[in-house]
């Protein structure tokens, strides 16, 4: 799995993205070839394929397909749909000899713009600009990863 988009930030060694994340998924077996694969990425991407079922198991017929040795696809995790930390991408494949391989990657996507507000109490000044009492300012910070 290769991330195509550079991270926007890093905190304590953890990468963060503020938009959609582009990456490439490549599954490869140069010996016996791919039998099947499945992967999920975030909330909206899911795909499975079974080359063995597609080719069939009737050995009396001629070869329907060449062995598939490599599958590669560019994918995009939509930041508006996956606006959360640890968005999981998991891929698994089985080769024609029955061996299983898998890969997993997690992405932290934060598309929410931070918001800061300040509110004061005792908002009735004397002469429109003087305060004769102690005032309290309440500061609110809205940030998903604060």
PDB file of C-alpha atoms in Angstrom:
ATOM      1  CA  UNK A   1       0.000   0.000   0.000  1.00  0.00           C
ATOM      2  CA  UNK A   2       1.509   3.303  -1.075  1.00  0.00           C
ATOM      3  CA  UNK A   3       0.060   6.644   0.040  1.00  0.00           C
ATOM      4  CA  UNK A   4       0.095   9.078  -2.885  1.00  0.00           C
ATOM      5  CA  UNK A   5      -0.792  12.189  -0.888  1.00  0.00           C
ATOM      6  CA  UNK A   6       1.703  13.722   1.526  1.00  0.00           C
ATOM      7  CA  UNK A   7       0.478  14.221   5.083  1.00  0.00           C
ATOM      8  CA  UNK A   8      -0.614  17.672   6.184  1.00  0.00           C
ATOM      9  CA  UNK A   9       0.680  17.299   9.729  1.00  0.00           C
ATOM     10  CA  UNK A  10       2.253  15.012  12.277  1.00  0.00           C
ATOM     11  CA  UNK A  11       1.754  14.752  16.036  1.00  0.00           C
ATOM     12  CA  UNK A  12       3.872  12.362  18.095  1.00  0.00           C
ATOM     13  CA  UNK A  13       4.815  10.368  14.986  1.00  0.00           C
ATOM     14  CA  UNK A  14       1.183  10.029  13.809  1.00  0.00           C
ATOM     15  CA  UNK A  15       0.291  11.393  10.351  1.00  0.00           C
ATOM     16  CA  UNK A  16      -2.830  13.539   9.833  1.00  0.00           C
ATOM     17  CA  UNK A  17      -4.611  14.493   6.611  1.00  0.00           C
ATOM     18  CA  UNK A  18      -7.076  17.382   6.197  1.00  0.00           C
ATOM     19  CA  UNK A  19      -8.600  16.234   2.900  1.00  0.00           C
ATOM     20  CA  UNK A  20      -9.259  12.996   1.050  1.00  0.00           C
ATOM     21  CA  UNK A  21      -6.354  10.523   0.968  1.00  0.00           C
ATOM     22  CA  UNK A  22      -5.143   8.959  -2.282  1.00  0.00           C
ATOM     23  CA  UNK A  23      -3.304   5.647  -2.161  1.00  0.00           C
ATOM     24  CA  UNK A  24      -2.393   2.687  -4.353  1.00  0.00           C
ATOM     25  CA  UNK A  25      -3.117  -0.912  -3.435  1.00  0.00           C
ATOM     26  CA  UNK A  26      -1.025  -3.585  -5.184  1.00  0.00           C
ATOM     27  CA  UNK A  27      -1.427  -7.331  -4.594  1.00  0.00           C
ATOM     28  CA  UNK A  28       1.098  -9.564  -6.330  1.00  0.00           C
ATOM     29  CA  UNK A  29       2.169 -13.211  -6.475  1.00  0.00           C
ATOM     30  CA  UNK A  30       4.721 -14.042  -9.176  1.00  0.00           C
ATOM     31  CA  UNK A  31       4.736 -17.803  -8.553  1.00  0.00           C
ATOM     32  CA  UNK A  32       1.279 -19.381  -8.463  1.00  0.00           C
ATOM     33  CA  UNK A  33      -0.778 -16.238  -9.120  1.00  0.00           C
ATOM     34  CA  UNK A  34      -3.774 -14.708  -7.343  1.00  0.00           C
ATOM     35  CA  UNK A  35      -6.749 -16.925  -6.535  1.00  0.00           C
ATOM     36  CA  UNK A  36      -8.872 -14.264  -4.821  1.00  0.00           C
ATOM     37  CA  UNK A  37      -8.698 -10.967  -2.995  1.00  0.00           C
ATOM     38  CA  UNK A  38     -10.815  -8.716  -0.819  1.00  0.00           C
ATOM     39  CA  UNK A  39     -10.311  -5.287   0.622  1.00  0.00           C
ATOM     40  CA  UNK A  40     -12.134  -2.577   2.533  1.00  0.00           C
ATOM     41  CA  UNK A  41     -11.126   1.057   2.864  1.00  0.00           C
ATOM     42  CA  UNK A  42     -12.973   3.357   5.218  1.00  0.00           C
ATOM     43  CA  UNK A  43     -16.748   3.538   5.095  1.00  0.00           C
ATOM     44  CA  UNK A  44     -17.363   3.469   1.362  1.00  0.00           C
ATOM     45  CA  UNK A  45     -14.856   1.168  -0.405  1.00  0.00           C
ATOM     46  CA  UNK A  46     -15.227  -2.591  -0.496  1.00  0.00           C
ATOM     47  CA  UNK A  47     -14.279  -5.043  -3.223  1.00  0.00           C
ATOM     48  CA  UNK A  48     -13.858  -8.798  -3.591  1.00  0.00           C
ATOM     49  CA  UNK A  49     -12.883 -10.895  -6.571  1.00  0.00           C
ATOM     50  CA  UNK A  50     -12.436 -14.644  -7.006  1.00  0.00           C
ATOM     51  CA  UNK A  51     -10.338 -15.516 -10.053  1.00  0.00           C
ATOM     52  CA  UNK A  52     -10.594 -19.259  -9.343  1.00  0.00           C
ATOM     53  CA  UNK A  53     -14.404 -19.221  -9.382  1.00  0.00           C
ATOM     54  CA  UNK A  54     -14.364 -17.141 -12.543  1.00  0.00           C
ATOM     55  CA  UNK A  55     -12.063 -19.629 -14.303  1.00  0.00           C
ATOM     56  CA  UNK A  56     -14.148 -22.611 -13.169  1.00  0.00           C
ATOM     57  CA  UNK A  57     -12.990 -26.052 -12.126  1.00  0.00           C
ATOM     58  CA  UNK A  58     -13.826 -28.101 -15.242  1.00  0.00           C
ATOM     59  CA  UNK A  59     -10.393 -29.410 -16.190  1.00  0.00           C
ATOM     60  CA  UNK A  60     -11.676 -31.022 -19.393  1.00  0.00           C
ATOM     61  CA  UNK A  61     -12.189 -27.616 -20.994  1.00  0.00           C
ATOM     62  CA  UNK A  62      -9.400 -25.515 -22.397  1.00  0.00           C
ATOM     63  CA  UNK A  63      -7.872 -22.715 -20.390  1.00  0.00           C
ATOM     64  CA  UNK A  64     -10.307 -19.794 -20.027  1.00  0.00           C
ATOM     65  CA  UNK A  65      -7.912 -17.239 -18.562  1.00  0.00           C
ATOM     66  CA  UNK A  66      -4.234 -16.707 -17.991  1.00  0.00           C
ATOM     67  CA  UNK A  67      -3.108 -16.708 -14.385  1.00  0.00           C
ATOM     68  CA  UNK A  68      -3.469 -13.273 -12.803  1.00  0.00           C
ATOM     69  CA  UNK A  69      -0.272 -12.470 -11.009  1.00  0.00           C
ATOM     70  CA  UNK A  70      -0.859  -8.822 -10.101  1.00  0.00           C
ATOM     71  CA  UNK A  71      -3.758  -6.579  -9.113  1.00  0.00           C
ATOM     72  CA  UNK A  72      -3.215  -2.844  -8.674  1.00  0.00           C
ATOM     73  CA  UNK A  73      -5.686  -0.020  -8.166  1.00  0.00           C
ATOM     74  CA  UNK A  74      -5.553   3.646  -7.180  1.00  0.00           C
ATOM     75  CA  UNK A  75      -8.120   4.433  -4.478  1.00  0.00           C
ATOM     76  CA  UNK A  76      -9.328   7.541  -2.650  1.00  0.00           C
ATOM     77  CA  UNK A  77     -10.600   7.715   0.924  1.00  0.00           C
ATOM     78  CA  UNK A  78     -13.192  10.500   0.784  1.00  0.00           C
ATOM     79  CA  UNK A  79     -12.377  12.932   3.595  1.00  0.00           C
ATOM     80  CA  UNK A  80     -15.978  14.073   4.003  1.00  0.00           C
ATOM     81  CA  UNK A  81     -17.194  10.493   4.548  1.00  0.00           C
ATOM     82  CA  UNK A  82     -14.179   9.342   6.598  1.00  0.00           C
ATOM     83  CA  UNK A  83     -13.650  12.378   8.840  1.00  0.00           C
ATOM     84  CA  UNK A  84     -12.216  10.427  11.778  1.00  0.00           C
ATOM     85  CA  UNK A  85      -9.030   8.993  13.224  1.00  0.00           C
ATOM     86  CA  UNK A  86      -7.774   5.493  12.461  1.00  0.00           C
ATOM     87  CA  UNK A  87      -9.682   5.005   9.195  1.00  0.00           C
ATOM     88  CA  UNK A  88      -8.776   1.423   8.405  1.00  0.00           C
ATOM     89  CA  UNK A  89      -7.708   0.010   5.052  1.00  0.00           C
ATOM     90  CA  UNK A  90      -7.372  -3.785   5.041  1.00  0.00           C
ATOM     91  CA  UNK A  91      -6.528  -6.006   2.075  1.00  0.00           C
ATOM     92  CA  UNK A  92      -6.117  -9.776   1.922  1.00  0.00           C
ATOM     93  CA  UNK A  93      -5.419 -12.195  -0.904  1.00  0.00           C
ATOM     94  CA  UNK A  94      -5.037 -15.930  -1.378  1.00  0.00           C
ATOM     95  CA  UNK A  95      -2.703 -17.316  -4.021  1.00  0.00           C
ATOM     96  CA  UNK A  96      -3.361 -20.433  -6.108  1.00  0.00           C
ATOM     97  CA  UNK A  97      -1.221 -22.511  -3.727  1.00  0.00           C
ATOM     98  CA  UNK A  98      -3.452 -21.527  -0.784  1.00  0.00           C
ATOM     99  CA  UNK A  99      -1.082 -19.068   0.893  1.00  0.00           C
ATOM    100  CA  UNK A 100      -2.661 -15.992   2.478  1.00  0.00           C
ATOM    101  CA  UNK A 101      -1.139 -12.512   2.627  1.00  0.00           C
ATOM    102  CA  UNK A 102      -2.585  -9.301   4.028  1.00  0.00           C
ATOM    103  CA  UNK A 103      -1.776  -5.647   4.566  1.00  0.00           C
ATOM    104  CA  UNK A 104      -3.326  -3.025   6.831  1.00  0.00           C
ATOM    105  CA  UNK A 105      -2.956   0.756   7.071  1.00  0.00           C
ATOM    106  CA  UNK A 106      -4.724   3.348   9.220  1.00  0.00           C
ATOM    107  CA  UNK A 107      -5.253   6.983   8.250  1.00  0.00           C
ATOM    108  CA  UNK A 108      -6.198   9.936  10.458  1.00  0.00           C
ATOM    109  CA  UNK A 109      -8.436  12.319   8.538  1.00  0.00           C
ATOM    110  CA  UNK A 110      -9.613  15.594  10.085  1.00  0.00           C
ATOM    111  CA  UNK A 111     -11.529  17.865   7.701  1.00  0.00           C
ATOM    112  CA  UNK A 112     -13.253  19.820  10.497  1.00  0.00           C
ATOM    113  CA  UNK A 113     -12.079  23.438  10.693  1.00  0.00           C
ATOM    114  CA  UNK A 114     -11.198  24.494  14.274  1.00  0.00           C
ATOM    115  CA  UNK A 115     -13.441  27.109  15.886  1.00  0.00           C
ATOM    116  CA  UNK A 116     -12.628  29.503  18.749  1.00  0.00           C
ATOM    117  CA  UNK A 117     -15.256  31.653  20.477  1.00  0.00           C
ATOM    118  CA  UNK A 118     -14.961  34.113  23.368  1.00  0.00           C
ATOM    119  CA  UNK A 119     -17.915  35.181  25.531  1.00  0.00           C
ATOM    120  CA  UNK A 120     -17.883  37.718  28.378  1.00  0.00           C
ATOM    121  CA  UNK A 121     -20.274  38.059  31.269  1.00  0.00           C
ATOM    122  CA  UNK A 122     -21.468  41.432  32.654  1.00  0.00           C
ATOM    123  CA  UNK A 123     -21.947  43.058  29.274  1.00  0.00           C
ATOM    124  CA  UNK A 124     -23.371  46.377  30.515  1.00  0.00           C
ATOM    125  CA  UNK A 125     -20.503  48.918  30.601  1.00  0.00           C
ATOM    126  CA  UNK A 126     -20.758  52.312  32.237  1.00  0.00           C
ATOM    127  CA  UNK A 127     -20.518  55.142  29.744  1.00  0.00           C
ATOM    128  CA  UNK A 128     -20.405  52.517  26.940  1.00  0.00           C
ATOM    129  CA  UNK A 129     -16.793  51.481  27.647  1.00  0.00           C
ATOM    130  CA  UNK A 130     -16.016  51.203  31.396  1.00  0.00           C
ATOM    131  CA  UNK A 131     -16.589  48.180  33.612  1.00  0.00           C
ATOM    132  CA  UNK A 132     -16.595  48.567  37.396  1.00  0.00           C
ATOM    133  CA  UNK A 133     -16.733  44.835  38.173  1.00  0.00           C
ATOM    134  CA  UNK A 134     -14.505  41.883  37.454  1.00  0.00           C
ATOM    135  CA  UNK A 135     -15.551  40.198  34.221  1.00  0.00           C
ATOM    136  CA  UNK A 136     -15.036  36.615  33.186  1.00  0.00           C
ATOM    137  CA  UNK A 137     -14.155  35.594  29.660  1.00  0.00           C
ATOM    138  CA  UNK A 138     -15.193  32.099  28.602  1.00  0.00           C
ATOM    139  CA  UNK A 139     -13.070  30.734  25.763  1.00  0.00           C
ATOM    140  CA  UNK A 140     -14.378  27.751  23.816  1.00  0.00           C
ATOM    141  CA  UNK A 141     -12.189  25.806  21.426  1.00  0.00           C
ATOM    142  CA  UNK A 142     -13.877  23.326  19.126  1.00  0.00           C
ATOM    143  CA  UNK A 143     -11.280  21.026  17.548  1.00  0.00           C
ATOM    144  CA  UNK A 144     -11.754  17.351  16.818  1.00  0.00           C
ATOM    145  CA  UNK A 145      -8.153  16.415  17.679  1.00  0.00           C
ATOM    146  CA  UNK A 146      -7.536  18.849  20.539  1.00  0.00           C
TER     147      UNK A 146
END
